[in-house]
Coordinates of C-alpha atoms and ligand atoms in Angstrom, one line a residue:
M1 CA 0.0 -0.3 -0.2
R2 CA 2.8 2.6 1.0
A3 CA 4.4 2.4 -2.0
Q4 CA 1.2 3.6 -4.1
R5 CA 1.3 7.0 -2.7
A6 CA 3.0 9.0 -3.1
S7 CA 4.7 10.0 0.0
K8 CA 5.7 13.8 0.8
P9 CA 9.5 15.1 0.5
L10 CA 11.4 14.6 3.8
T11 CA 14.5 17.1 4.1
V12 CA 17.2 15.7 7.0
R13 CA 20.8 18.0 7.8
A14 CA 24.3 16.3 8.4
A15 CA 26.6 18.1 9.8
A16 CA 30.6 18.1 9.3
K17 CA 32.6 16.6 11.7
I18 CA 36.0 17.1 12.6
N19 CA 38.9 15.5 14.7
L20 CA 39.8 17.2 18.0
H21 CA 41.8 14.2 19.2
L22 CA 42.6 11.5 17.5
G23 CA 44.5 8.5 17.8
V24 CA 45.6 6.4 15.3
G25 CA 47.2 2.2 16.7
R26 CA 48.6 0.1 14.3
V27 CA 46.7 -1.1 11.6
R28 CA 44.4 -4.4 12.3
E29 CA 43.9 -7.8 10.4
D30 CA 41.0 -6.2 8.8
G31 CA 42.8 -3.0 7.1
F32 CA 40.9 -0.4 10.3
H33 CA 43.2 1.1 12.3
P34 CA 42.1 1.2 15.3
L35 CA 40.9 4.7 17.8
D36 CA 40.4 7.3 20.2
T37 CA 39.7 9.7 18.7
V38 CA 37.2 12.9 19.8
Y39 CA 34.3 14.1 17.1
Q40 CA 32.6 17.3 17.0
A41 CA 30.1 18.3 15.1
I42 CA 30.4 21.4 13.6
S43 CA 27.8 24.4 11.1
L44 CA 29.0 23.4 7.7
H45 CA 26.5 20.7 7.0
D46 CA 24.7 18.4 3.8
D47 CA 20.4 18.5 3.3
L48 CA 19.2 15.6 2.0
T49 CA 15.6 15.4 0.3
L50 CA 14.6 12.3 0.0
S51 CA 10.9 11.0 -1.3
E52 CA 9.6 7.7 -2.6
T53 CA 8.6 6.9 -6.5
P54 CA 6.8 4.1 -8.3
E55 CA 10.9 4.6 -10.5
G56 CA 13.8 2.6 -10.0
D57 CA 16.0 5.2 -7.1
S58 CA 18.0 8.7 -8.6
L59 CA 20.5 10.6 -7.3
T60 CA 20.9 14.7 -7.9
V61 CA 23.6 16.0 -6.0
L62 CA 24.4 19.8 -6.1
G63 CA 27.0 22.1 -4.2
S64 CA 28.2 25.0 -2.2
P65 CA 30.7 26.4 -5.4
Y66 CA 33.7 25.2 -3.6
V67 CA 32.3 22.3 -3.5
D68 CA 34.1 19.9 -6.3
L69 CA 31.5 18.0 -7.1
R70 CA 33.9 15.7 -9.4
D71 CA 33.9 13.4 -7.4
V72 CA 30.7 12.5 -5.8
P73 CA 29.4 9.7 -7.3
T74 CA 25.5 9.6 -8.9
D75 CA 25.2 6.2 -9.0
A76 CA 25.0 3.2 -7.4
S77 CA 28.5 3.6 -5.9
N78 CA 27.3 6.7 -3.5
I79 CA 27.5 6.2 -0.4
A80 CA 23.6 7.8 0.4
L81 CA 22.4 5.2 -2.0
K82 CA 24.5 2.3 -0.6
A83 CA 22.4 3.1 2.6
L84 CA 19.3 2.8 0.9
A85 CA 19.8 0.2 -0.9
E86 CA 20.9 -1.7 2.9
V87 CA 17.8 -0.5 4.2
S88 CA 14.8 -0.2 1.8
C89 CA 12.6 -3.4 0.8
G90 CA 12.1 -2.7 -2.7
V91 CA 10.6 0.5 -3.2
G92 CA 12.3 3.7 -5.2
H93 CA 13.3 6.4 -3.7
D94 CA 14.2 10.1 -5.7
V95 CA 17.0 11.7 -4.0
A96 CA 18.6 15.6 -3.8
I97 CA 21.8 16.0 -1.8
S98 CA 23.2 19.8 -1.0
K99 CA 26.2 19.9 -0.3
Q100 CA 28.3 22.2 2.1
I101 CA 30.4 19.9 2.7
P102 CA 34.2 19.3 1.1
V103 CA 34.3 16.2 -1.0
A104 CA 37.1 14.0 0.3
G105 CA 38.1 16.7 3.0
G106 CA 38.7 14.3 6.0
M107 CA 35.0 16.3 7.3
A108 CA 33.4 12.6 6.3
G109 CA 30.6 14.1 4.7
G110 CA 29.8 11.5 2.9
S111 CA 29.4 9.6 6.2
A112 CA 27.1 12.4 6.5
D113 CA 25.3 11.7 4.0
A114 CA 24.7 8.8 4.1
A115 CA 23.6 9.0 7.6
A116 CA 21.0 11.5 6.6
A117 CA 19.7 8.7 3.9
L118 CA 19.2 6.0 7.2
L119 CA 17.5 9.2 9.6
A120 CA 15.1 10.2 6.4
H121 CA 13.7 6.4 5.1
D122 CA 13.2 5.9 8.7
R123 CA 11.4 9.1 8.3
L124 CA 9.6 8.6 5.7
H125 CA 8.4 5.2 5.7
D126 CA 7.4 6.2 9.6
L127 CA 9.4 3.2 10.9
R128 CA 11.2 5.7 14.6
Q129 CA 13.3 2.4 14.5
P130 CA 15.0 2.4 17.7
D131 CA 19.0 4.2 17.9
E132 CA 21.0 0.8 18.3
V133 CA 19.2 -0.2 14.9
L134 CA 19.7 3.0 13.5
L135 CA 23.6 3.1 14.8
S136 CA 24.6 -0.2 13.8
Q137 CA 23.6 0.1 10.3
A138 CA 24.8 3.3 10.2
A139 CA 28.2 1.0 11.5
R140 CA 27.7 -0.6 8.0
L141 CA 28.7 2.4 5.8
G142 CA 31.6 3.4 7.7
S143 CA 33.5 4.1 10.2
D144 CA 32.3 7.8 11.1
V145 CA 29.0 7.1 10.3
P146 CA 27.3 6.3 13.9
F147 CA 29.4 10.2 14.6
S148 CA 27.4 11.9 12.2
L149 CA 23.7 10.1 13.1
V150 CA 24.8 11.3 16.7
G151 CA 26.5 15.1 16.0
G152 CA 27.9 16.9 18.8
T153 CA 30.9 16.2 20.7
A154 CA 31.3 12.1 21.2
R155 CA 34.4 9.6 21.7
G156 CA 34.1 7.2 18.9
R157 CA 36.6 4.4 19.6
G158 CA 37.3 1.0 17.6
R159 CA 37.6 2.0 14.2
G160 CA 35.4 5.0 15.6
E161 CA 31.8 3.9 15.1
V162 CA 31.7 3.1 19.0
V163 CA 30.2 5.8 19.6
E164 CA 29.7 8.0 22.9
P165 CA 28.5 11.0 24.0
V166 CA 31.0 13.7 26.4
E167 CA 30.8 16.6 28.6
D168 CA 31.1 19.5 26.4
H169 CA 31.0 22.3 28.3
G170 CA 32.2 25.1 25.3
G171 CA 31.2 26.9 22.3
W172 CA 33.5 26.7 19.7
W173 CA 35.0 28.7 17.2
W174 CA 37.3 27.3 14.3
V175 CA 38.2 29.0 11.4
V176 CA 37.6 26.0 8.4
V177 CA 40.2 26.1 5.4
P178 CA 39.3 23.6 3.0
A179 CA 41.6 22.2 -0.3
A180 CA 41.2 22.6 -3.7
V181 CA 41.9 18.9 -4.2
G182 CA 41.2 15.6 -2.1
L183 CA 42.8 13.6 -0.9
S184 CA 42.2 9.8 0.3
T185 CA 41.3 8.2 3.9
P186 CA 43.4 5.1 3.0
D187 CA 45.8 6.9 1.1
V188 CA 47.0 8.7 4.7
Y189 CA 46.3 5.8 6.4
R190 CA 48.3 4.2 3.9
H191 CA 51.4 6.8 4.3
F192 CA 50.6 7.0 8.9
D193 CA 52.2 3.1 8.1
R194 CA 54.6 3.1 6.4
L195 CA 55.9 6.2 8.2
H196 CA 55.5 4.5 11.7
P197 CA 55.6 0.5 11.8
D198 CA 55.8 0.2 15.4
A199 CA 52.9 2.6 16.1
P200 CA 51.6 0.8 19.4
E201 CA 48.6 -1.5 19.6
T202 CA 46.4 1.0 21.4
P203 CA 45.9 4.2 20.1
A204 CA 46.9 7.5 22.0
S205 CA 43.5 8.0 24.8
A206 CA 41.5 11.2 24.8
E207 CA 41.6 12.2 28.2
P208 CA 43.5 14.8 28.3
L209 CA 41.4 16.2 25.5
L210 CA 38.1 15.3 27.3
A211 CA 39.5 16.9 30.9
A212 CA 39.9 20.2 28.4
L213 CA 36.8 20.6 26.8
A214 CA 34.9 19.9 30.3
T215 CA 36.7 23.5 31.2
A216 CA 35.1 24.9 28.0
E217 CA 38.3 27.1 28.0
P218 CA 39.9 27.9 24.5
V219 CA 43.2 27.9 25.7
R220 CA 43.7 24.9 27.8
L221 CA 42.0 22.9 24.7
A222 CA 43.9 24.6 22.0
R223 CA 46.6 22.8 23.6
V224 CA 45.2 19.2 23.4
L225 CA 44.1 19.5 20.0
H226 CA 46.1 16.3 18.3
N227 CA 45.1 13.8 14.8
D228 CA 48.1 11.6 14.2
L229 CA 46.9 11.6 11.4
Q230 CA 48.3 14.9 10.5
E231 CA 52.2 14.6 9.7
P232 CA 51.3 12.2 6.9
A233 CA 48.7 14.7 5.6
I234 CA 51.6 17.3 6.0
D235 CA 54.0 14.9 4.4
L236 CA 51.8 14.1 1.1
R237 CA 51.3 17.7 1.1
P238 CA 53.6 19.8 2.3
E239 CA 51.6 23.4 2.0
L240 CA 49.1 22.0 5.1
G241 CA 52.2 22.8 7.1
T242 CA 53.0 26.6 6.0
L243 CA 48.8 26.8 5.8
I244 CA 48.7 25.8 9.5
E245 CA 52.2 28.2 9.9
R246 CA 50.2 30.9 8.7
G247 CA 46.4 30.2 10.6
E248 CA 48.6 30.9 13.7
A249 CA 50.7 33.1 12.3
E250 CA 46.6 35.8 12.2
G251 CA 45.7 34.8 15.4
A252 CA 44.6 31.5 15.7
L253 CA 45.3 29.1 19.3
R254 CA 46.0 26.1 17.1
G255 CA 45.6 24.5 13.9
M256 CA 45.5 21.3 12.6
V257 CA 44.8 18.8 10.3
S258 CA 40.6 17.9 10.1
G259 CA 40.9 14.4 9.8
S260 CA 43.2 12.9 7.2
G261 CA 42.8 15.9 5.2
P262 CA 43.7 18.0 3.8
T263 CA 40.9 20.7 5.1
C264 CA 42.8 22.7 8.3
V265 CA 40.9 23.7 11.1
F266 CA 41.7 26.8 13.3
L267 CA 40.8 27.1 16.6
C268 CA 39.8 30.6 17.6
D269 CA 39.5 32.4 21.3
S270 CA 36.2 33.9 20.1
H271 CA 34.6 35.2 17.4
E272 CA 36.4 38.6 17.0
G273 CA 39.5 36.0 17.1
S274 CA 37.6 33.7 14.6
M275 CA 36.5 36.7 12.2
A276 CA 40.5 38.6 12.3
V277 CA 41.7 35.4 11.6
F278 CA 39.3 34.7 8.7
A279 CA 40.2 37.9 7.3
G280 CA 43.9 37.4 8.2
L281 CA 44.6 34.2 6.0
S282 CA 40.3 35.6 2.9
A283 CA 43.3 37.6 2.1
T284 CA 46.0 34.4 0.7
Y285 CA 42.5 31.0 0.0
D286 CA 40.2 31.4 -1.9
V287 CA 37.8 29.2 0.4
V288 CA 37.8 30.1 4.0
L289 CA 34.5 29.5 6.7
P290 CA 33.3 30.7 10.0
A291 CA 31.9 27.1 11.7
L292 CA 30.5 27.3 15.3
G293 CA 31.1 23.8 17.2
P294 CA 29.6 21.7 18.4
V295 CA 26.2 21.2 16.6
A296 CA 23.5 18.2 16.5
G297 CA 23.3 15.1 14.6
A298 CA 21.6 13.9 11.8
H299 CA 18.0 15.9 12.1
V300 CA 14.7 16.6 9.9
V301 CA 14.1 20.5 8.9
V302 CA 11.4 19.8 6.7
S303 CA 8.8 17.9 6.9
Ligands
C5P401 O1 35.1 3.4 7.4 P1 35.4 3.9 6.7 O2 34.4 3.0 4.8 O3 35.2 5.2 6.0 O4 37.3 4.2 5.9 C1 37.1 3.9 4.5 C2 38.5 3.8 5.2 O5 39.5 4.3 5.8 C3 39.3 2.4 4.8 O6 38.9 1.1 4.4 C4 40.6 2.2 5.9 O7 41.6 2.0 4.5 C5 40.6 3.5 6.6 N1 40.4 3.3 8.2 C6 41.2 2.8 8.5 N2 40.9 2.7 9.5 C7 40.4 3.2 10.2 C8 39.6 3.8 9.6 C9 38.8 3.8 8.3 O8 42.5 2.1 8.4 N3 39.7 2.9 12.1

């Protein structure tokens, strides 16, 4: 019955993530790396609009001018369509994605689209599945997808898919600088393996980061930001090191590579501070985006 009813489109918003702490251990037998990470969702987002159709699945993708859509597949290999293939039983869907999150940027843009598709499907068909069900569907699609559902600030363990919200009393001002050309996450992990063949099995603990988060003091947080993928990312793209130095010279408390990069993020002490860093970096870099964190995980914005 449901398949014959034209359903009203529904739009879900899902945010970009950054990693405030990314401890990476020695590669596991399944090819993934054990992580101890702290994710934060920030105010750059993709919107995914879903409607039911009697035809097969279709996908259109639009993006902000700086988003390079050439690397976003529009066939069944798109992660949003993969998510729908996992959960929908024979019903066709029209999917329209509007992207603000840089592609292959280390900000979980694909994961955000997968999370948005899972939630949109659940709500469009009024399934109202328990969170645990959506989270396990998400984990099958990718390591960062469960966090894209949860949002806020959360610790991630396992390969990143075991997510637990953490105390965060701050409202943090960030400046984001995407790169014109993306980096492949597996390439950056492989380069980490080359640089650190003797990496410990247990990744660097996120505890110091969690303690700083609870103080809500940007200067404290800046001191403990940590990313084990920064070194391999900069080794592959030396210009990221120059960008980080420049942002810190413009007044950021700390600059760092976001996840596997190449996007870099700069923690600032205040709104005014972030505007100064924004203005300083904009003199040289074409795309500079102020952002605030934490923000909500995937949620319905239009139904
Ligand atoms: O889980 P996801 O599909 O996002 O991972 C993409 C790739 O990133 C994996 O195939 C793997 O090469 C690498 N990865 C990893 N360790 C993790 C997460 C991702 O090596 N914890």
